[in-house]
Structures are given as structure tokens and as C-alpha cells.
Short mmCIF file of C-alpha atoms and ligand atoms in Angstrom, two decimals:
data_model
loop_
_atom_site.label_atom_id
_atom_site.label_comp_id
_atom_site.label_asym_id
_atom_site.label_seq_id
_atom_site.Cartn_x
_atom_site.Cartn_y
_atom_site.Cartn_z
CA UNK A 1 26.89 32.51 134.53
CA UNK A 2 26.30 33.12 138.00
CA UNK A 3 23.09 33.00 139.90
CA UNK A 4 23.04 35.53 143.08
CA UNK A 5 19.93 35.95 145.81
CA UNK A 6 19.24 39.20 147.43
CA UNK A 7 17.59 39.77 150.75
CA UNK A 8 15.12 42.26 151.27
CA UNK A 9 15.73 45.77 149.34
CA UNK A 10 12.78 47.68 150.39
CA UNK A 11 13.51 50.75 147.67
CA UNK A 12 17.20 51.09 148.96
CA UNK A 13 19.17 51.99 145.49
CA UNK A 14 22.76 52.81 147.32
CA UNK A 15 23.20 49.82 148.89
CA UNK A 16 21.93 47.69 145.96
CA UNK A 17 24.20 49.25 143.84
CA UNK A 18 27.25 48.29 145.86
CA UNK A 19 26.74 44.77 146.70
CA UNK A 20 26.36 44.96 143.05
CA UNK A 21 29.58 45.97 142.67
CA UNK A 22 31.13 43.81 145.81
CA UNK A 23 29.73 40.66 144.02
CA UNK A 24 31.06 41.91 140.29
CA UNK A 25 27.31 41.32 139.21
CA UNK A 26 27.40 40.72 135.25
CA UNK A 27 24.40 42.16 134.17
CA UNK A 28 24.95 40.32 130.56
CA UNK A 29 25.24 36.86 132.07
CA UNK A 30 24.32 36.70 135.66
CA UNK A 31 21.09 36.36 137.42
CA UNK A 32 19.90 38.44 139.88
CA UNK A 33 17.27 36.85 142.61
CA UNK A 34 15.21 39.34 145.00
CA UNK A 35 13.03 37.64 147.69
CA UNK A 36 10.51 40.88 147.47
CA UNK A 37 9.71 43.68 149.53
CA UNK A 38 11.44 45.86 146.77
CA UNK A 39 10.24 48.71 148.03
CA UNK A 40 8.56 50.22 151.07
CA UNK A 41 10.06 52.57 153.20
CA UNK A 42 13.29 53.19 151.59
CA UNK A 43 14.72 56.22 149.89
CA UNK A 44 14.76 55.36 146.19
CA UNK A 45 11.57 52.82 145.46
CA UNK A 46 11.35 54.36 141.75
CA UNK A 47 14.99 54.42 140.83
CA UNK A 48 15.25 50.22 142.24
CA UNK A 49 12.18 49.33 139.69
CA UNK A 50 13.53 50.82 137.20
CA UNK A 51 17.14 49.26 137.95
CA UNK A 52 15.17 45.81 138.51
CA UNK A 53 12.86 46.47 135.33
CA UNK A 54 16.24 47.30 132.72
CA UNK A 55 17.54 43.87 133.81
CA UNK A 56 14.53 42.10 132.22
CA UNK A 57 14.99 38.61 132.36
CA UNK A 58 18.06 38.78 134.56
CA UNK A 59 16.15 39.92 137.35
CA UNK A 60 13.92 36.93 138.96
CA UNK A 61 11.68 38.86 141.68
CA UNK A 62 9.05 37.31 143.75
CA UNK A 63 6.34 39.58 145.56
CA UNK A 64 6.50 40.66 149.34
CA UNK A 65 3.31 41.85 151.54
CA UNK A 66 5.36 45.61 150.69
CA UNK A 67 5.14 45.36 147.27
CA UNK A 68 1.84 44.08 147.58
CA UNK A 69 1.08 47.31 149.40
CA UNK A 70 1.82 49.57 146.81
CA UNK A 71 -0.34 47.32 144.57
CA UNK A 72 -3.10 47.75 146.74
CA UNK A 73 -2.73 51.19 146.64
CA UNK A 74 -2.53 51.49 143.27
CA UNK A 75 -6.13 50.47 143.07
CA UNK A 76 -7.36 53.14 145.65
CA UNK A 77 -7.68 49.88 148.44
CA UNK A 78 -5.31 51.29 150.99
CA UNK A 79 -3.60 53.68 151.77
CA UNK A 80 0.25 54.71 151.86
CA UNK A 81 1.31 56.38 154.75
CA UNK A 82 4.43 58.69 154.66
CA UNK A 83 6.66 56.24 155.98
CA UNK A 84 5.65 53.82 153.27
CA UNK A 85 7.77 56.52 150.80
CA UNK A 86 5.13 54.56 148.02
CA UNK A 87 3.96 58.18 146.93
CA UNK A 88 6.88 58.89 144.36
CA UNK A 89 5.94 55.39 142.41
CA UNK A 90 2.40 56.78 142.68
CA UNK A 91 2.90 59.95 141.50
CA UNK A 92 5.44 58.89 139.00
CA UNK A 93 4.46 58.97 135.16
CA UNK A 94 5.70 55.76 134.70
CA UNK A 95 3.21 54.75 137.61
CA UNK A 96 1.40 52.55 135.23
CA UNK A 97 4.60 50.64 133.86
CA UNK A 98 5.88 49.70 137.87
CA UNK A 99 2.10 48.03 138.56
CA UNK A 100 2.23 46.07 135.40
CA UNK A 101 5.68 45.06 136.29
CA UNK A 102 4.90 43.89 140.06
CA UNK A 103 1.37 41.98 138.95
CA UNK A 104 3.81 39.98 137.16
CA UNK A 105 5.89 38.98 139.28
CA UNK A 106 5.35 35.46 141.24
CA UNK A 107 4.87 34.66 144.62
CA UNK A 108 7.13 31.66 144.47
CA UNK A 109 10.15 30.64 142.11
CA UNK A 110 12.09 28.18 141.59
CA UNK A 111 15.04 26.51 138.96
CA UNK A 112 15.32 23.53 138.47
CA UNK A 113 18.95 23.70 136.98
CA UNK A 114 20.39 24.53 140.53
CA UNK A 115 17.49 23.50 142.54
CA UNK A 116 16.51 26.53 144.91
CA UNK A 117 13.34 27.65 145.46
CA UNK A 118 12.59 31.54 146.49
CA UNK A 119 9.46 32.89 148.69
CA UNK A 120 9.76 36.27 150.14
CA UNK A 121 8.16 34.67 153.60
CA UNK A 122 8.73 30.89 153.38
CA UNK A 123 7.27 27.71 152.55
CA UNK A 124 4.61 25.67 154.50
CA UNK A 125 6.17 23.16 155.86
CA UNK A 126 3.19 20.91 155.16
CA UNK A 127 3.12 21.70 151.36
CA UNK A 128 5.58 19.90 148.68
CA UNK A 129 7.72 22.16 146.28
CA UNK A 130 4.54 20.82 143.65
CA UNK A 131 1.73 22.17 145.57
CA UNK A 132 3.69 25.00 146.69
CA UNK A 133 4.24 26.20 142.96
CA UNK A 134 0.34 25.31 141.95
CA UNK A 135 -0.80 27.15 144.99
CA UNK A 136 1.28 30.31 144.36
CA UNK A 137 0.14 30.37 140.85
CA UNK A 138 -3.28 30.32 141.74
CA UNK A 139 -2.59 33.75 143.18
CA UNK A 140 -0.61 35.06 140.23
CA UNK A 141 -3.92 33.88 138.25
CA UNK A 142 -5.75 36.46 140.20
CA UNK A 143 -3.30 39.01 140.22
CA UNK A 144 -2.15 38.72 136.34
CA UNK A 145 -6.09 38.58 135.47
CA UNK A 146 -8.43 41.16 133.68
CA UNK A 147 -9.45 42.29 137.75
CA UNK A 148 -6.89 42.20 140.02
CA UNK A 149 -8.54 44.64 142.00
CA UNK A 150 -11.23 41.89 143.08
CA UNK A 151 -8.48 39.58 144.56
CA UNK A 152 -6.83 42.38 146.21
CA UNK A 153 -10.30 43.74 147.92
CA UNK A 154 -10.55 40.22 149.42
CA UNK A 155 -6.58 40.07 150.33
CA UNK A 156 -5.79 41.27 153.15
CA UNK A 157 -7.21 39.20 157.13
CA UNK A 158 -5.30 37.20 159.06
CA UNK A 159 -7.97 34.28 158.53
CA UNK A 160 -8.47 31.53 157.96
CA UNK A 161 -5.44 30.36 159.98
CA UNK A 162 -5.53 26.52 159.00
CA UNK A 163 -5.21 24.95 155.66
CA UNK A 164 -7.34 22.33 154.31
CA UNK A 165 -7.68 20.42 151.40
CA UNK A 166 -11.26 21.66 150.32
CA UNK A 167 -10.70 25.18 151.11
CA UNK A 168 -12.20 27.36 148.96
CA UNK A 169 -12.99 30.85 147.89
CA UNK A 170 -10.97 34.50 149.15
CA UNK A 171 -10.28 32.10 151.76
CA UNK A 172 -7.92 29.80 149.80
CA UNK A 173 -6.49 32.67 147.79
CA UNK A 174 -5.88 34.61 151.00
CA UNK A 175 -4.47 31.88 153.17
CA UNK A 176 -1.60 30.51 150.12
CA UNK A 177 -0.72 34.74 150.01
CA UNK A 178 -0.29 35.16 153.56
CA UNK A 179 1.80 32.08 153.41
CA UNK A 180 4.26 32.90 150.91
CA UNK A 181 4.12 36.81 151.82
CA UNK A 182 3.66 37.20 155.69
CA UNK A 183 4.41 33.63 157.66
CA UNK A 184 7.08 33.77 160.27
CA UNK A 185 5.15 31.26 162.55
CA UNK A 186 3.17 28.32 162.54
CA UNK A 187 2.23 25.18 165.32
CA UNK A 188 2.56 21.84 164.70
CA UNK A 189 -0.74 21.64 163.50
CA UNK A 190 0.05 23.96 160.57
CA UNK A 191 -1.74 26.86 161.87
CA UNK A 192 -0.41 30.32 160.64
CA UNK A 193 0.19 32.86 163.96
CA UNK A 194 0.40 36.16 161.66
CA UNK A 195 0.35 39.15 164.83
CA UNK A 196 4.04 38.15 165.85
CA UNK A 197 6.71 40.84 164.23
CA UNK A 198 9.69 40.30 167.08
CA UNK A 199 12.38 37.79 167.23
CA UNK A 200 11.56 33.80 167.27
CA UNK A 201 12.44 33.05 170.54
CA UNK A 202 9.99 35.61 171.54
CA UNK A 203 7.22 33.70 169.90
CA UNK A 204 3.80 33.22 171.35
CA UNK A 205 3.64 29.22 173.04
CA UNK A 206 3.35 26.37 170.86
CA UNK A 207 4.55 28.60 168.18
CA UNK A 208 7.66 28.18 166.02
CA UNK A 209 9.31 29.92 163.12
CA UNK A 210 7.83 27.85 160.03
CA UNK A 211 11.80 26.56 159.07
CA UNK A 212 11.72 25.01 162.12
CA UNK A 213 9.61 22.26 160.67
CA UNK A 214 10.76 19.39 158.80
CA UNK A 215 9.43 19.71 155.14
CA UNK A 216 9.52 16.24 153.56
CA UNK A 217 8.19 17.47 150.10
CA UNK A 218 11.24 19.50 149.51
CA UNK A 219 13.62 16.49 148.88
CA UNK A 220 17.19 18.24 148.18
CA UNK A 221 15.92 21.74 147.23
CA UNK A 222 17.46 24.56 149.03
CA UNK A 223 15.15 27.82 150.05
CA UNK A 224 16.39 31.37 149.98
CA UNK A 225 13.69 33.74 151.64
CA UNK A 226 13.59 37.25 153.42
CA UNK A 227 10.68 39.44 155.45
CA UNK A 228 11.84 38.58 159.26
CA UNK A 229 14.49 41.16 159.69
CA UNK A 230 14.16 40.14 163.77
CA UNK A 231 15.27 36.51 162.95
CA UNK A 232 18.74 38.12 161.82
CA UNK A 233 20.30 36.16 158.97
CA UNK A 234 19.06 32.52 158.73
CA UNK A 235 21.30 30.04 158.54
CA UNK A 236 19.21 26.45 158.60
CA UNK A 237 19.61 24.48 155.98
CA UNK A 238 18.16 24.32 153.84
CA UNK A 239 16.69 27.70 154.51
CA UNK A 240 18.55 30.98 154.44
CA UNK A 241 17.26 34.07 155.18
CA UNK A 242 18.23 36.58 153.87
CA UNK A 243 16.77 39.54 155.67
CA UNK A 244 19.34 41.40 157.54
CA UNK A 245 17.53 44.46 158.27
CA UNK A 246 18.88 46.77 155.35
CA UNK A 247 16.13 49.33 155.81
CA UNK A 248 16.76 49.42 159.72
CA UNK A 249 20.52 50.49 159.15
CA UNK A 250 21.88 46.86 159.11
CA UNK A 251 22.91 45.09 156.19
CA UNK A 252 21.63 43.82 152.54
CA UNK A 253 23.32 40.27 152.13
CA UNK A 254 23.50 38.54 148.67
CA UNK A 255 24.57 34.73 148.19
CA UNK A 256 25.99 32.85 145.74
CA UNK A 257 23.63 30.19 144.74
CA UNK A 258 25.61 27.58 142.59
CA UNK A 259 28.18 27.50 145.49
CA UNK A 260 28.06 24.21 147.29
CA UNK A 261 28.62 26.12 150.78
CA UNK A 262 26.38 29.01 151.31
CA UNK A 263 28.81 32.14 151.95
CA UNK A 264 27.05 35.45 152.49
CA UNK A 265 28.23 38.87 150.97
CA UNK A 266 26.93 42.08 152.22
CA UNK A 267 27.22 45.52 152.97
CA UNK A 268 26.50 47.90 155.27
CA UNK A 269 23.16 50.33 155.44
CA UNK A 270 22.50 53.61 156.31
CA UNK A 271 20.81 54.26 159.64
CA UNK A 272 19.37 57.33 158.21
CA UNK A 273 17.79 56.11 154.71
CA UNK A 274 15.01 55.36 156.59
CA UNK A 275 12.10 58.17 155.49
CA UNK A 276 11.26 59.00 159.28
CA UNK A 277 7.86 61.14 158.71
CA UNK A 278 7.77 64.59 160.31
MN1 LIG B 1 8.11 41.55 154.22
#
């Protein structure tokens, strides 16, 4: 059995389906890990759920601020906008079944038989592998609950920026999501700068990307992680990131996680999957 991570797919079937084939994926004995953002703006959103849906348990997904999009819209709380391409899972019959599937999904995993960890943004820094589990499950909590639609009115703010112990409330739930779903950078105080989209060394001062800090909670565990297509592939152990800018016409990069020395696989995107709106 072999265990392979996926950077960011963001509804892109074709190019799935190949590194698929480049890495002779086993759907009766391997595992497939996606580090979210599914879908959102690519071609095919439908047609990857249900690819990601008839692997059942072979598929391990975590949830990205895209997917958490479409969930949002699912409960009339924002709006897609044609770029999004989210309309043909909301139109879809089957509508229903894709929700049910994403409010399932975590915001963090990890496995203990190989020891990686995945996040679709990261992991604090200032947070052990523990916490960083009980956290994100606090969030699943809300999301797998009789009301999501409560958590996800109180989602979505940049605030509060700083963690503390006692923190409470929307606040808490919204600070652990934008953690695990939107962080690129943070200060050495452990504050979260959420605005920044462009490449790390363009970061505002006294801001760095958040696997720039040491992490002593981790111990040994290695990170896979996508959502900062700008930062190119991350190589910084023991973070890789695996966001190589699929849905911009770069590439979608899979690794092999029982390997001892991280070797990414990928293949090339098309410039033009892309839905550009009229
Ligand atoms: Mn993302």
C-alpha cells in the first residue's frame, strides 16, 4: 500500500486523472491525500467529487477556504461568482450528496502509521500536533452539527488576529479556521496577516510565511499542505507545499509519502481550464 499527497485540485478532473496514472495510483490499496481546495474555479468541480466520493475511504481530504465557499453557498451565505464555476455542483441533483460529503471532511489530518500531518493552509507554529487536532475538531463539531449554517454565518473576518488561551466564542472558531484554511503569514508574536495573496518575499514587514517558524510541538512529524500557489512548491522540511498553481496553467504535484526522501511527481496544466467569465 502506498500513501500519495496531492496539491491543490481546485475541480481540475484532466490533470487529476493523469498524475493518477503517472503515479500508477491503486485505487484498491493505495491512499489518496488532497490538501483541499477541490474545487473552485476549475473546469470539472462535479466530475472530481464524484471521482473523490467513489474512492470512499481511500480518499483522505481536508477542507480549503474554496471548498468552504461552495459550502457557504450552499446555505444561501455567499455568493458564487462565475469564475468560482461552483454553479454546476449547485445546480447538480446530487447537490445535496457533495455538501454532506465536504461537511465531513476535516480541517486537519493526520496518521500516525507514517507520521504526516495534512492542513490545506498550514499549522501554527505556536500550536502542538495535539492542540492542532483538538482545535480543528472543534470546527468539524460545528460544521458536522445539526446547524452548520450558524458557524458558517459567523465564519468568515479576518479577526481576531492573535490567539489566546481563553479565547472564546465565533472568535475561537473563526481564528483555528482561518488558520488551517487561509494562513500564509504570521509575526513572531503569532499574529495571523490574512490580506497578503503574492509571493513571501513580498510580505508586509515583520511578516513571515508561517513554515518559517520553528514548531517545537511537531517532534518528527512531517507536514504536507497547499493554498499559496505564489510560494511555488515548498520544499522546507518538514513542510512541503504542494501548491504549484494547477488552476493557473502550472502544475498539480503528488508525493510519495512513505518515501524517506520527498520526490515530487507532477504534470503539466492547461493554461486555458481556467473558466475566464465573459
Ligand atoms: Mn486555498
Amino acid at each position: 500500500m502506498a500513501t500519495w499527497a496531492v496539491g491543490d485540485v481546485q475541480g481540475c478532473l484532466d490533470p487529476l486523472n493523469q498524475l493518477l496514472d503517472k503515479i500508477a495510483f491503486r485505487p484498491e490499496s493505495d491512499q489518496l491525500w488532497l490538501v483541499g481546495d477541490l474545487v473552485g474555479r476549475g473546469p470539472d468541480p462535479c466530475a472530481v467529487l464524484d471521482l473523490l466520493i467513489s474512492l470512499g475511504d481511500r480518499a483522505v481530504c481536508v477542507l480549503g477556504n474554496h471548498d468552504l465557499h461552495l459550502i457557504a453557498a450552499n446555505f444561501d451565505l455567499r455568493q458564487v461568482k462565475p469564475k468560482d464555476n461552483l454553479s454546476p455542483v449547485l445546480e447538480h441533483p446530487d447537490r445535496a450528496d457533495y455538501i454532506n460529503f465536504l461537511l465531513k471532511q476535516p480541517l486537519v489530518h493526520y496518521s500516525a502509521d507514517i507520521n504526516w500531518a495534512m492542513a490545506h493552509a498550514g499549522l501554527y507554529p505556536w500550536w502542538s500536533l495535539t492542540e492542532s487536532l483538538d482545535l480543528a475538531s472543534e470546527v468539524s463539531c460545528a460544521l458536522k452539527g445539526r446547524d452548520p449554517k450558524v458557524f458558517l454565518e459567523n465564519m468568515y473576518g479576518n479577526t481576531p488576529t492573535q490567539w489566546e488561551q481563553g479565547l472564546s466564542g465565533w472568535g475561537r472558531l473563526r481564528f483555528i479556521t482561518n488558520v488551517f484554511t487561509r494562513m500564509r503569514l504570521c509575526d513572531a508574536r503569532g499574529r495571523l496577516e490574512l490580506k497578503h495573496k503574492g509571493p513571501p518575499d513580498s510580505a508586509p514587514a515583520g511578516f513571515k510565511p508561517w513554515f518559517d517558524f520553528e514548531n517545537p510541538g511537531l517532534s518528527n512529524t512531517r507536514v504536507v499542505f497547499g493554498h499559496w500557489s505564489d510560494a511555488g512548491g515548498v520544499y522546507h522540511p518538514p513542510y512541503f507545499g504542494l501548491d504549484s498553481a494547477c488552476i493557473w496553467g502550472g502544475r498539480l504535484s503528488a508525493v510519495h509519502l512513505e518515501s524517506e526522501h520527498v520526490n515530487i511527481i507532477s504534470v503539466s496544466c492547461d493554461p486555458n481550464a481556467t473558466i475566464h467569465p465573459q
